[in-house]
Amino acid sequence: MQKTAKPKKTGRAADSVEKVYDAVKELAVEYRFKPGERVNEVELATKLGVSRTPVREALNRLARDGFMSFVPNRGFHARDITPEGVRELYELRAAIERAAFRLACERGTDAEIGETIAIWQNNSNLGPTTDWAAVAEADEAFHIAIVTLSKNGRMLNALEGVNSLIRFFRRIDLESNRRRSGTYDEHAAIIECLRRRDGDVGGELIERHITLSSAHAVDVTKEGLARIFFRRPD
Amino acid sequence: MQKTAKPKKTGRAADSVEKVYDAVKELAVEYRFKPGERVNEVELATKLGVSRTPVREALNRLARDGFMSFVPNRGFHARDITPEGVRELYELRAAIERAAFRLACERGTDAEIGETIAIWQNNSNLGPTTDWAAVAEADEAFHIAIVTLSKNGRMLNALEGVNSLIRFFRRIDLESNRRRSGTYDEHAAIIECLRRRDGDVGGELIERHITLSSAHAVDVTKEGLARIFFRRPD
DNA sequence: CAATCCATTACTGTATACACATTGATCTGT
DNA sequence: ACAGATCAATGTGTATACAGTAATGGATTG
């Protein structure tokens, strides 16, 4: 009997909430829900092959993550999309990453810093490409790597939450002409500060690096709206 | 028929989750659950007069807030208490407040800044007191007021989450001799920077102000442990 | 024709039932 | 006495039922 073929004969799933959470989070990250739209629990439950109970538990989690708003007797509604919201997220990200960079310079071992630099050098060898999803993924990984060096799991956790909330916009931002050019040099300068363990200068650099993106909040929001409403429903 | 006596004749509560969330969060904030202890769903549900369904929904929210950890098939467990965890929270708080202070200096109107200063002056007129809960509350309000001026709701939200996670320790910290003395002067210096809209200097001050507390993480954790395990069960 | 009212439909909120997993105490063989 | 097996008791995970609330659409009225 193959293991992957059948989900075993298990009478109980026992991890439905996690599965629903991951699936719905993915939908929410990509704005598959229209902004402000009510999320129908039975529909979602049916589509995912579970009952409403685990769906509601997952939605409660997602609400605390910032992906859903909840109105009593009116259920869960997908997050909105506004320039202010995007700007605020970028500003929070900048705050976390600046502080984390300074801690990383204090706490990262030589080996860890060297490893981080090596990974960046490999990833930046992508050369010219049009796979923006891959570029965005590498960018996110770069920033995560630095915050990991801060040895502050709470900051890392908070950053991951923010990242999932802005991922949709970050991709748009990186695709735009404005950011494409500068990103490499900015990362290079940040990496150089990390090598020198210059937390003050590097912290300022990374803060500005991110703030530059927050300045485009209006543009990426417009483009995001277009993608949400013009894409094929699939 | 009195209104408060009976919860009306309503057949459905319709806000059980909110009530449970608030009640259990209060317990978690004050460490009424022993660190790591499994939270018994039926027991909690019975005590609160509801069924397990809203209890589990509330616990799922609290898990995302950082008050509970969740292990499949083993339910929800109360958060741990460790010096590293406390330190990490203070560091995250410092990161948010520093950035928010700079934004507050840019974005707060003269009226808002004046109002914030006035509130602080009033609150600092408490004089010598031993009502540490009130002192801690005023302290938290002071910091919240500044972050509010940043006009960044996401930062404010994140800070409120962190605040609820460290409130237990903050009170201990403020009660200790170490912090009691310096706090007033530090706040005064920060307020003066806000008046001058000096975001850079004030940001550094507030960051250091908070980092000073993070340096006591080990001490407040020890004292916290003692209070958790030695207090009367009530 | 527009606005309002009302009945019907659709959806949410909570309780309960039951299957499965874990836990821990008792038993067994050595 | 003790490590491992066994089994009952406890507790979690999900589905379902039902009560109550909002949303919808058509009839009614000005």
GROMACS .gro file of N, CA and C in nm, chain B residues 15 39 41 55 79 86 96 114 116 166 176 187-188 210:
model
   42
  249ASP      N    1  -2.127   3.681   2.102
  249ASP     CA    2  -1.996   3.744   2.121
  249ASP      C    3  -1.916   3.668   2.225
  273VAL      N    4  -0.341   2.421   2.861
  273VAL     CA    5  -0.467   2.486   2.892
  273VAL      C    6  -0.580   2.389   2.861
  275GLU      N    7  -0.926   2.277   2.777
  275GLU     CA    8  -1.035   2.346   2.708
  275GLU      C    9  -1.169   2.331   2.779
  289VAL      N   10  -1.411   2.882   2.292
  289VAL     CA   11  -1.284   2.878   2.364
  289VAL      C   12  -1.169   2.849   2.269
  313ARG      N   13   0.234   3.040   2.738
  313ARG     CA   14   0.369   3.084   2.701
  313ARG      C   15   0.470   3.056   2.810
  320VAL      N   16   1.213   3.780   2.726
  320VAL     CA   17   1.187   3.916   2.776
  320VAL      C   18   1.279   4.016   2.706
  330ILE      N   19   1.059   4.954   1.753
  330ILE     CA   20   0.937   5.020   1.707
  330ILE      C   21   0.931   5.163   1.758
  348GLY      N   22   0.176   6.938   2.166
  348GLY     CA   23   0.148   7.011   2.290
  348GLY      C   24   0.060   6.933   2.385
  350THR      N   25   0.027   6.607   2.400
  350THR     CA   26   0.103   6.495   2.455
  350THR      C   27   0.190   6.541   2.571
  400ILE      N   28   0.467   4.210   2.760
  400ILE     CA   29   0.568   4.243   2.862
  400ILE      C   30   0.511   4.316   2.982
  410SER      N   31   1.141   4.810   4.061
  410SER     CA   32   1.277   4.787   4.111
  410SER      C   33   1.348   4.921   4.132
  421HIS      N   34   1.227   6.039   3.053
  421HIS     CA   35   1.106   6.084   2.986
  421HIS      C   36   1.112   6.234   2.958
  422ALA      N   37   1.162   6.309   3.054
  422ALA     CA   38   1.170   6.454   3.038
  422ALA      C   39   1.257   6.489   2.918
  444ILE      N   40   1.467   5.229   2.656
  444ILE     CA   41   1.405   5.097   2.661
  444ILE      C   42   1.510   4.988   2.675
   0.00000   0.00000   0.00000
